[in-house]
Amino acid sequence: MKLILTSEVTGLGAPGDIVEVKNGYGRNYLLPRGFAILWTRGGEKQIASIKKARDAREIRDLGTAQEVAGQLKSLKVVLKTKAGESGRLFGSVTTGDVAEAVKAAGGPQLDRRRIEITNAIKSLGSHRVSVKLHPEVSAALDIEVVAA
């Protein structure tokens, strides 16, 4: 089955890519969740608009990505959230929360889909998350989670 990706799918491709996948994977997973649309000749015209939107969001080149990584290293990010008396959070910290905290701390605007939290953040204290800025550049970001 030939599909055009509309959003980034790990291990498959980026928005605007034309991919060939098994019928069941496309029909049962990618299409219902809106990650892809069926490939048609008319659909190829949509690729240009999808790629234009992706380029606007994406960090332009390797030099810019390294510059943003430098900004993130020097940034002190404090995330205020509700917590119990024992230091456990009510819920957990999401990638969207991290992106908002970075923006509030004066850092660059980050796409929440580029932020990777390896272990769920469910307690107060200092935690480390990684940000994939470019295929070749990844930055580590230290976050201090405090009670609100």
N, CA, C and O atoms as a DFTB+ gen file, in Angstrom:
592 C
 N C O
     1  1       0.855      -1.169       0.000
     2  2       0.000       0.000       0.000
     3  2       0.898       1.228       0.000
     4  3       1.840       1.310       0.788
     5  1       0.614       2.172      -0.870
     6  2       1.411       3.382      -0.996
     7  2       0.669       4.515      -0.290
     8  3      -0.500       4.774      -0.579
     9  1       1.360       5.195       0.645
    10  2       0.749       6.245       1.446
    11  2       1.621       7.496       1.444
    12  3       2.821       7.437       1.176
    13  1       0.988       8.634       1.752
    14  2       1.693       9.891       1.964
    15  2       1.555      10.220       3.444
    16  3       0.439      10.366       3.942
    17  1       2.667      10.338       4.148
    18  2       2.625      10.629       5.579
    19  2       2.216      12.082       5.821
    20  3       2.704      12.996       5.157
    21  1       1.306      12.278       6.788
    22  2       0.882      13.638       7.143
    23  2       1.492      14.092       8.459
    24  3       1.454      15.279       8.782
    25  1       2.051      13.163       9.221
    26  2       2.772      13.523      10.442
    27  2       3.933      12.558      10.603
    28  3       3.986      11.520       9.945
    29  1       4.854      12.903      11.475
    30  2       6.052      12.089      11.653
    31  2       5.701      10.764      12.318
    32  3       5.001      10.733      13.331
    33  1       6.191       9.673      11.743
    34  2       5.998       8.334      12.295
    35  2       7.391       7.757      12.521
    36  3       8.176       7.613      11.584
    37  1       7.688       7.428      13.783
    38  2       9.014       6.924      14.131
    39  2       9.322       5.653      13.352
    40  3       8.515       4.723      13.317
    41  1      10.482       5.620      12.736
    42  2      10.919       4.451      11.997
    43  2      10.353       4.362      10.589
    44  3      10.684       3.437       9.848
    45  1       9.502       5.311      10.211
    46  2       8.891       5.238       8.887
    47  2       9.225       6.464       8.040
    48  3       9.643       6.328       6.890
    49  1       9.044       7.655       8.599
    50  2       9.379       8.840       7.829
    51  2       8.790      10.109       8.402
    52  3       8.198      10.117       9.481
    53  1       8.966      11.177       7.653
    54  2       8.529      12.513       8.062
    55  2       7.317      12.925       7.224
    56  3       7.018      12.293       6.210
    57  1       6.622      13.978       7.642
    58  2       5.466      14.428       6.865
    59  2       5.843      14.763       5.429
    60  3       6.855      15.414       5.169
    61  1       5.009      14.304       4.504
    62  2       5.258      14.550       3.094
    63  2       5.989      13.426       2.398
    64  3       6.096      13.437       1.172
    65  1       6.495      12.456       3.139
    66  2       7.200      11.328       2.532
    67  2       6.196      10.345       1.943
    68  3       5.126      10.124       2.510
    69  1       6.545       9.763       0.814
    70  2       5.736       8.702       0.222
    71  2       6.364       7.388       0.666
    72  3       7.547       7.146       0.428
    73  1       5.559       6.532       1.318
    74  2       6.079       5.279       1.853
    75  2       5.240       4.100       1.364
    76  3       4.058       4.251       1.052
    77  1       5.847       2.966       1.303
    78  2       5.183       1.720       0.939
    79  2       5.124       0.867       2.203
    80  3       6.159       0.518       2.771
    81  1       3.900       0.531       2.644
    82  2       3.732      -0.251       3.863
    83  2       2.801      -1.434       3.596
    84  3       2.131      -1.499       2.565
    85  1       2.776      -2.361       4.545
    86  2       1.847      -3.490       4.446
    87  2       0.414      -2.978       4.530
    88  3       0.147      -1.971       5.186
    89  1      -0.501      -3.669       3.871
    90  2      -1.897      -3.231       3.814
    91  2      -2.522      -3.076       5.198
    92  3      -3.195      -2.077       5.450
    93  1      -2.321      -4.022       6.089
    94  2      -2.929      -3.979       7.417
    95  2      -2.404      -2.823       8.248
    96  3      -3.172      -2.175       8.960
    97  1      -1.116      -2.555       8.169
    98  2      -0.508      -1.457       8.921
    99  2      -1.097      -0.126       8.468
   100  3      -1.428       0.726       9.293
   101  1      -1.224       0.045       7.176
   102  2      -1.784       1.278       6.657
   103  2      -3.268       1.405       6.968
   104  3      -3.719       2.451       7.436
   105  1      -4.026       0.349       6.711
   106  2      -5.485       0.389       6.861
   107  2      -5.921       0.439       8.320
   108  3      -6.907       1.104       8.639
   109  1      -5.207      -0.251       9.218
   110  2      -5.636      -0.359      10.611
   111  2      -4.968       0.622      11.557
   112  3      -5.480       0.862      12.650
   113  1      -3.833       1.197      11.165
   114  2      -3.120       2.079      12.084
   115  2      -2.913       3.480      11.510
   116  3      -3.372       4.464      12.091
   117  1      -2.231       3.571      10.383
   118  2      -1.851       4.886       9.862
   119  2      -3.039       5.715       9.387
   120  3      -3.144       6.892       9.733
   121  1      -3.920       5.132       8.613
   122  2      -5.054       5.888       8.070
   123  2      -6.067       6.296       9.139
   124  3      -6.452       7.465       9.162
   125  1      -6.527       5.401      10.031
   126  2      -7.522       5.822      11.029
   127  2      -7.017       6.892      11.990
   128  3      -7.804       7.722      12.446
   129  1      -5.735       6.893      12.306
   130  2      -5.187       7.868      13.246
   131  2      -4.781       9.173      12.569
   132  3      -4.357      10.113      13.242
   133  1      -4.907       9.239      11.250
   134  2      -4.594      10.465      10.528
   135  2      -3.107      10.679      10.305
   136  3      -2.684      11.794       9.998
   137  1      -2.307       9.629      10.455
   138  2      -0.872       9.762      10.239
   139  2      -0.517       9.758       8.759
   140  3       0.584      10.159       8.382
   141  1      -1.454       9.301       7.909
   142  2      -1.177       9.190       6.481
   143  2      -2.472       9.317       5.688
   144  3      -3.574       9.151       6.212
   145  1      -2.292       9.621       4.394
   146  2      -3.412       9.604       3.459
   147  2      -3.018       8.703       2.297
   148  3      -1.832       8.481       2.053
   149  1      -4.005       8.186       1.586
   150  2      -3.718       7.328       0.438
   151  2      -2.984       8.109      -0.638
   152  3      -3.263       9.285      -0.873
   153  1      -2.050       7.443      -1.283
   154  2      -1.294       8.078      -2.353
   155  2      -2.139       8.095      -3.609
   156  3      -2.677       7.067      -4.020
   157  1      -2.255       9.257      -4.213
   158  2      -2.883       9.416      -5.520
   159  2      -2.071      10.450      -6.275
   160  3      -1.211      11.121      -5.703
   161  1      -2.348      10.572      -7.545
   162  2      -1.629      11.602      -8.303
   163  2      -2.029      12.986      -7.813
   164  3      -1.202      13.897      -7.766
   165  1      -3.302      13.142      -7.445
   166  2      -3.747      14.419      -6.883
   167  2      -3.135      14.671      -5.519
   168  3      -2.881      15.814      -5.138
   169  1      -2.901      13.585      -4.785
   170  2      -2.297      13.698      -3.461
   171  2      -0.868      14.192      -3.515
   172  3      -0.368      14.777      -2.554
   173  1      -0.215      13.961      -4.631
   174  2       1.167      14.425      -4.767
   175  2       1.242      15.945      -4.692
   176  3       2.256      16.503      -4.270
   177  1       0.165      16.615      -5.103
   178  2       0.141      18.076      -5.027
   179  2       0.092      18.533      -3.571
   180  3       0.577      19.615      -3.241
   181  1      -0.489      17.714      -2.704
   182  2      -0.559      18.058      -1.290
   183  2       0.803      17.942      -0.616
   184  3       1.046      18.565       0.417
   185  1       1.676      17.152      -1.197
   186  2       2.999      16.947      -0.612
   187  2       3.734      18.279      -0.473
   188  3       4.405      18.517       0.532
   189  1       3.610      19.139      -1.469
   190  2       4.302      20.435      -1.409
   191  2       3.835      21.246      -0.210
   192  3       4.660      21.844       0.481
   193  1       2.527      21.280       0.056
   194  2       2.034      22.063       1.197
   195  2       2.423      21.403       2.519
   196  3       2.717      22.098       3.491
   197  1       2.427      20.074       2.566
   198  2       2.832      19.368       3.784
   199  2       4.301      19.642       4.086
   200  3       4.667      19.900       5.233
   201  1       5.135      19.587       3.063
   202  2       6.567      19.827       3.258
   203  2       6.847      21.284       3.614
   204  3       7.771      21.569       4.377
   205  1       6.060      22.205       3.068
   206  2       6.233      23.620       3.393
   207  2       5.927      23.859       4.867
   208  3       6.641      24.601       5.541
   209  1       4.861      23.227       5.368
   210  2       4.511      23.363       6.782
   211  2       5.579      22.730       7.664
   212  3       5.909      23.262       8.724
   213  1       6.118      21.596       7.227
   214  2       7.166      20.927       7.996
   215  2       8.419      21.794       8.055
   216  3       9.050      21.900       9.106
   217  1       8.783      22.412       6.937
   218  2       9.976      23.260       6.908
   219  2       9.825      24.474       7.808
   220  3      10.799      24.937       8.401
   221  1       8.616      24.987       7.911
   222  2       8.394      26.144       8.780
   223  2       8.602      25.770      10.245
   224  3       9.108      26.576      11.026
   225  1       8.215      24.558      10.619
   226  2       8.373      24.104      12.003
   227  2       9.783      23.618      12.302
   228  3      10.274      23.759      13.421
   229  1      10.415      23.057      11.317
   230  2      11.691      22.387      11.518
   231  2      12.833      23.386      11.634
   232  3      12.821      24.447      11.010
   233  1      13.780      23.037      12.413
   234  2      14.988      23.856      12.538
   235  2      15.770      23.703      11.236
   236  3      16.029      22.592      10.775
   237  1      16.130      24.813      10.672
   238  2      16.607      24.869       9.297
   239  2      17.803      23.961       8.969
   240  3      17.714      23.119       8.075
   241  1      18.891      24.130       9.673
   242  2      20.079      23.376       9.294
   243  2      20.871      22.961      10.525
   244  3      20.477      23.243      11.657
   245  1      21.959      22.308      10.295
   246  2      22.791      21.773      11.371
   247  2      23.335      22.879      12.264
   248  3      23.353      22.723      13.485
   249  1      23.774      23.981      11.692
   250  2      24.326      25.093      12.473
   251  2      23.289      25.686      13.418
   252  3      23.590      25.978      14.575
   253  1      22.067      25.861      12.921
   254  2      20.997      26.396      13.755
   255  2      20.664      25.415      14.875
   256  3      20.429      25.819      16.014
   257  1      20.644      24.134      14.548
   258  2      20.342      23.115      15.552
   259  2      21.388      23.123      16.661
   260  3      21.044      22.989      17.835
   261  1      22.656      23.279      16.304
   262  2      23.717      23.323      17.311
   263  2      23.612      24.587      18.155
   264  3      23.909      24.561      19.349
   265  1      23.197      25.682      17.551
   266  2      23.007      26.927      18.285
   267  2      21.872      26.781      19.308
   268  3      22.002      27.216      20.452
   269  1      20.763      26.165      18.889
   270  2      19.636      25.937      19.796
   271  2      20.043      24.977      20.913
   272  3      19.624      25.150      22.057
   273  1      20.852      23.969      20.592
   274  2      21.341      23.035      21.608
   275  2      22.169      23.768      22.654
   276  3      22.069      23.470      23.844
   277  1      22.979      24.715      22.225
   278  2      23.755      25.530      23.163
   279  2      22.863      26.364      24.068
   280  3      23.136      26.502      25.260
   281  1      21.790      26.924      23.502
   282  2      20.841      27.693      24.305
   283  2      20.180      26.808      25.354
   284  3      19.998      27.220      26.500
   285  1      19.824      25.602      24.960
   286  2      19.139      24.693      25.883
   287  2      20.052      24.255      27.025
   288  3      19.591      24.078      28.153
   289  1      21.353      24.077      26.740
   290  2      22.287      23.664      27.792
   291  2      22.414      24.715      28.881
   292  3      22.532      24.387      30.062
   293  1      22.389      25.989      28.478
   294  2      22.572      27.062      29.454
   295  2      21.258      27.488      30.108
   296  3      21.253      28.380      30.956
   297  1      20.163      26.871      29.729
   298  2      18.846      27.276      30.214
   299  2      18.494      26.577      31.526
   300  3      18.717      25.376      31.679
   301  1      17.949      27.333      32.459
   302  2      17.474      26.800      33.744
   303  2      15.951      26.717      33.657
   304  3      15.269      27.740      33.696
   305  1      15.424      25.509      33.540
   306  2      13.987      25.313      33.363
   307  2      13.385      24.817      34.669
   308  3      13.795      23.790      35.210
   309  1      12.399      25.569      35.168
   310  2      11.683      25.188      36.383
   311  2      10.230      24.947      35.999
   312  3       9.581      25.805      35.401
   313  1       9.733      23.775      36.350
   314  2       8.371      23.388      36.010
   315  2       7.562      23.246      37.287
   316  3       7.849      22.388      38.122
   317  1       6.550      24.090      37.436
   318  2       5.718      24.045      38.644
   319  2       4.503      23.182      38.361
   320  3       3.827      23.357      37.347
   321  1       4.226      22.242      39.269
   322  2       3.093      21.347      39.107
   323  2       2.548      20.929      40.461
   324  3       3.229      21.075      41.476
   325  1       1.343      20.419      40.488
   326  2       0.734      19.992      41.741
   327  2       1.372      18.689      42.205
   328  3       1.615      17.774      41.417
   329  1       1.637      18.634      43.520
   330  2       2.260      17.438      44.076
   331  2       1.724      17.189      45.479
   332  3       1.253      18.105      46.154
   333  1       1.805      15.933      45.903
   334  2       1.400      15.572      47.251
   335  2       2.510      15.883      48.237
   336  3       3.586      16.343      47.855
   337  1       2.241      15.628      49.502
   338  2       3.237      15.938      50.532
   339  2       4.466      15.046      50.454
   340  3       5.547      15.439      50.891
   341  1       4.310      13.851      49.902
   342  2       5.449      12.934      49.814
   343  2       6.344      13.237      48.612
   344  3       7.375      12.589      48.432
   345  1       5.957      14.218      47.786
   346  2       6.787      14.567      46.638
   347  2       6.330      13.901      45.352
   348  3       6.957      14.087      44.309
   349  1       5.253      13.131      45.403
   350  2       4.717      12.517      44.192
   351  2       3.773      13.488      43.501
   352  3       2.998      14.193      44.148
   353  1       3.852      13.513      42.175
   354  2       3.012      14.411      41.396
   355  2       1.620      13.828      41.223
   356  3       1.428      12.613      41.267
   357  1       0.657      14.711      41.027
   358  2      -0.683      14.294      40.640
   359  2      -0.655      14.169      39.117
   360  3      -0.778      15.170      38.412
   361  1      -0.497      12.969      38.614
   362  2      -0.300      12.756      37.180
   363  2       1.181      12.714      36.884
   364  3       1.978      12.347      37.747
   365  1       1.558      13.081      35.682
   366  2       2.970      13.110      35.332
   367  2       3.238      14.297      34.412
   368  3       2.311      14.924      33.899
   369  1       4.507      14.592      34.215
   370  2       4.917      15.694      33.358
   371  2       4.918      15.195      31.910
   372  3       5.508      14.157      31.611
   373  1       4.261      15.933      31.017
   374  2       4.198      15.543      29.615
   375  2       5.177      16.368      28.781
   376  3       5.750      17.348      29.257
   377  1       5.352      15.959      27.549
   378  2       6.237      16.697      26.654
   379  2       5.693      18.097      26.382
   380  3       6.465      19.037      26.191
   381  1       4.383      18.238      26.362
   382  2       3.778      19.561      26.195
   383  2       4.098      20.483      27.354
   384  3       4.358      21.670      27.161
   385  1       4.080      19.925      28.579
   386  2       4.449      20.704      29.761
   387  2       5.898      21.180      29.667
   388  3       6.209      22.322      30.005
   389  1       6.777      20.294      29.206
   390  2       8.194      20.639      29.083
   391  2       8.376      21.748      28.048
   392  3       9.131      22.692      28.282
   393  1       7.690      21.643      26.900
   394  2       7.812      22.657      25.848
   395  2       7.339      24.022      26.354
   396  3       7.966      25.040      26.062
   397  1       6.236      24.049      27.111
   398  2       5.736      25.314      27.667
   399  2       6.712      25.885      28.695
   400  3       6.921      27.098      28.738
   401  1       7.313      25.026      29.523
   402  2       8.253      25.483      30.541
   403  2       9.513      26.064      29.899
   404  3      10.054      27.054      30.390
   405  1       9.981      25.464      28.815
   406  2      11.161      25.974      28.109
   407  2      10.854      27.349      27.530
   408  3      11.670      28.266      27.626
   409  1       9.683      27.491      26.933
   410  2       9.276      28.787      26.365
   411  2       9.155      29.836      27.465
   412  3       9.582      30.975      27.282
   413  1       8.568      29.456      28.622
   414  2       8.403      30.399      29.739
   415  2       9.749      30.794      30.338
   416  3       9.882      31.896      30.871
   417  1      10.749      29.917      30.260
   418  2      12.065      30.211      30.810
   419  2      12.907      31.063      29.858
   420  3      14.058      31.384      30.156
   421  1      12.330      31.424      28.717
   422  2      13.058      32.267      27.774
   423  2      13.805      31.485      26.723
   424  3      14.656      32.038      26.026
   425  1      13.505      30.216      26.596
   426  2      14.169      29.388      25.600
   427  2      13.449      29.411      24.271
   428  3      12.448      30.112      24.119
   429  1      13.945      28.655      23.306
   430  2      13.332      28.618      21.980
   431  2      12.013      27.839      21.998
   432  3      11.771      27.030      22.893
   433  1      11.174      28.094      21.004
   434  2       9.926      27.355      20.846
   435  2      10.279      25.951      20.377
   436  3      10.919      25.790      19.338
   437  1       9.869      24.930      21.134
   438  2      10.163      23.545      20.783
   439  2       8.883      22.822      20.408
   440  3       7.824      23.079      20.982
   441  1       8.979      21.926      19.454
   442  2       7.857      21.079      19.087
   443  2       7.811      19.938      20.107
   444  3       8.815      19.262      20.331
   445  1       6.658      19.728      20.715
   446  2       6.549      18.722      21.770
   447  2       6.872      17.322      21.248
   448  3       7.270      16.455      22.026
   449  1       6.710      17.090      19.958
   450  2       7.001      15.766      19.392
   451  2       8.489      15.494      19.307
   452  3       8.900      14.348      19.123
   453  1       9.304      16.533      19.439
   454  2      10.765      16.373      19.400
   455  2      11.355      16.107      20.783
   456  3      12.534      15.773      20.900
   457  1      10.550      16.252      21.822
   458  2      11.022      16.052      23.188
   459  2      10.796      14.593      23.581
   460  3       9.708      14.048      23.393
   461  1      11.838      13.973      24.127
   462  2      11.756      12.568      24.521
   463  2      11.990      12.451      26.025
   464  3      13.050      12.818      26.533
   465  1      10.980      11.932      26.727
   466  2      11.103      11.670      28.157
   467  2      11.284      10.166      28.303
   468  3      10.364       9.394      28.037
   469  1      12.482       9.752      28.729
   470  2      12.773       8.319      28.781
   471  2      11.995       7.620      29.896
   472  3      11.372       6.583      29.665
   473  1      12.031       8.179      31.086
   474  2      11.268       7.627      32.212
   475  2      10.208       8.642      32.594
   476  3      10.479       9.843      32.627
   477  1       9.005       8.172      32.882
   478  2       7.924       9.080      33.244
   479  2       8.321       9.914      34.455
   480  3       8.848       9.392      35.437
   481  1       8.063      11.213      34.375
   482  2       8.400      12.125      35.466
   483  2       7.189      12.212      36.382
   484  3       6.196      12.863      36.057
   485  1       7.284      11.543      37.540
   486  2       6.165      11.493      38.481
   487  2       6.549      11.950      39.879
   488  3       5.798      11.753      40.833
   489  1       7.739      12.571      39.997
   490  2       8.173      13.034      41.315
   491  2       8.870      14.386      41.191
   492  3       9.322      14.780      40.116
   493  1       8.942      15.081      42.318
   494  2       9.632      16.362      42.359
   495  2      11.128      16.133      42.252
   496  3      11.617      15.037      42.527
   497  1      11.850      17.163      41.854
   498  2      13.300      17.074      41.790
   499  2      13.816      17.388      40.399
   500  3      13.101      17.937      39.561
   501  1      15.070      17.030      40.171
   502  2      15.731      17.313      38.907
   503  2      15.617      16.105      37.980
   504  3      15.859      14.971      38.392
   505  1      15.253      16.355      36.746
   506  2      15.104      15.288      35.764
   507  2      15.756      15.721      34.461
   508  3      15.897      16.915      34.195
   509  1      16.152      14.748      33.649
   510  2      16.786      15.033      32.369
   511  2      15.925      14.478      31.235
   512  3      15.488      13.328      31.263
   513  1      15.697      15.327      30.242
   514  2      14.980      14.913      29.037
   515  2      15.863      15.223      27.840
   516  3      16.755      16.067      27.925
   517  1      15.620      14.546      26.727
   518  2      16.400      14.835      25.526
   519  2      15.496      15.458      24.474
   520  3      14.300      15.174      24.404
   521  1      16.097      16.307      23.665
   522  2      15.376      17.005      22.609
   523  2      16.092      16.703      21.297
   524  3      17.279      16.994      21.146
   525  1      15.365      16.119      20.355
   526  2      15.938      15.808      19.048
   527  2      15.680      17.000      18.131
   528  3      14.582      17.159      17.597
   529  1      16.700      17.833      17.954
   530  2      16.574      19.075      17.208
   531  2      16.738      18.891      15.711
   532  3      16.137      19.615      14.917
   533  1      17.546      17.929      15.334
   534  2      17.924      17.704      13.940
   535  2      18.295      16.231      13.860
   536  3      18.636      15.647      14.888
   537  1      18.248      15.607      12.701
   538  2      18.651      14.198      12.646
   539  2      20.042      13.922      13.220
   540  3      20.321      12.808      13.664
   541  1      20.913      14.930      13.213
   542  2      22.276      14.741      13.703
   543  2      22.528      15.397      15.060
   544  3      23.584      15.184      15.654
   545  1      21.574      16.195      15.562
   546  2      21.800      16.944      16.802
   547  2      20.708      16.623      17.814
   548  3      19.515      16.764      17.542
   549  1      21.152      16.186      18.990
   550  2      20.244      15.936      20.099
   551  2      20.808      16.657      21.318
   552  3      22.015      16.633      21.561
   553  1      19.922      17.301      22.083
   554  2      20.367      18.069      23.245
   555  2      19.738      17.494      24.509
   556  3      18.586      17.060      24.501
   557  1      20.506      17.498      25.591
   558  2      19.992      17.082      26.895
   559  2      19.548      18.334      27.636
   560  3      20.229      19.360      27.610
   561  1      18.406      18.238      28.292
   562  2      17.833      19.383      28.987
   563  2      17.517      18.976      30.412
   564  3      16.819      17.989      30.644
   565  1      18.036      19.745      31.377
   566  2      17.748      19.475      32.790
   567  2      16.547      20.293      33.207
   568  3      16.471      21.494      32.949
   569  1      15.600      19.620      33.861
   570  2      14.362      20.262      34.298
   571  2      14.225      20.080      35.800
   572  3      14.423      18.982      36.322
   573  1      13.889      21.152      36.485
   574  2      13.659      21.107      37.925
   575  2      12.138      21.153      38.126
   576  3      11.484      22.138      37.784
   577  1      11.593      20.068      38.687
   578  2      10.155      19.993      38.936
   579  2       9.932      20.378      40.392
   580  3      10.465      19.747      41.305
   581  1       9.118      21.447      40.598
   582  2       8.827      21.929      41.946
   583  2       7.324      21.943      42.165
   584  3       6.545      21.979      41.213
   585  1       6.926      21.913      43.436
   586  2       5.504      21.937      43.779
   587  2       4.956      23.345      43.601
   588  3       5.611      24.329      43.943
   589  1       3.760      23.424      43.067
   590  2       3.125      24.734      42.851
   591  2       2.450      25.217      44.102
   592  3       1.863      26.299      44.108
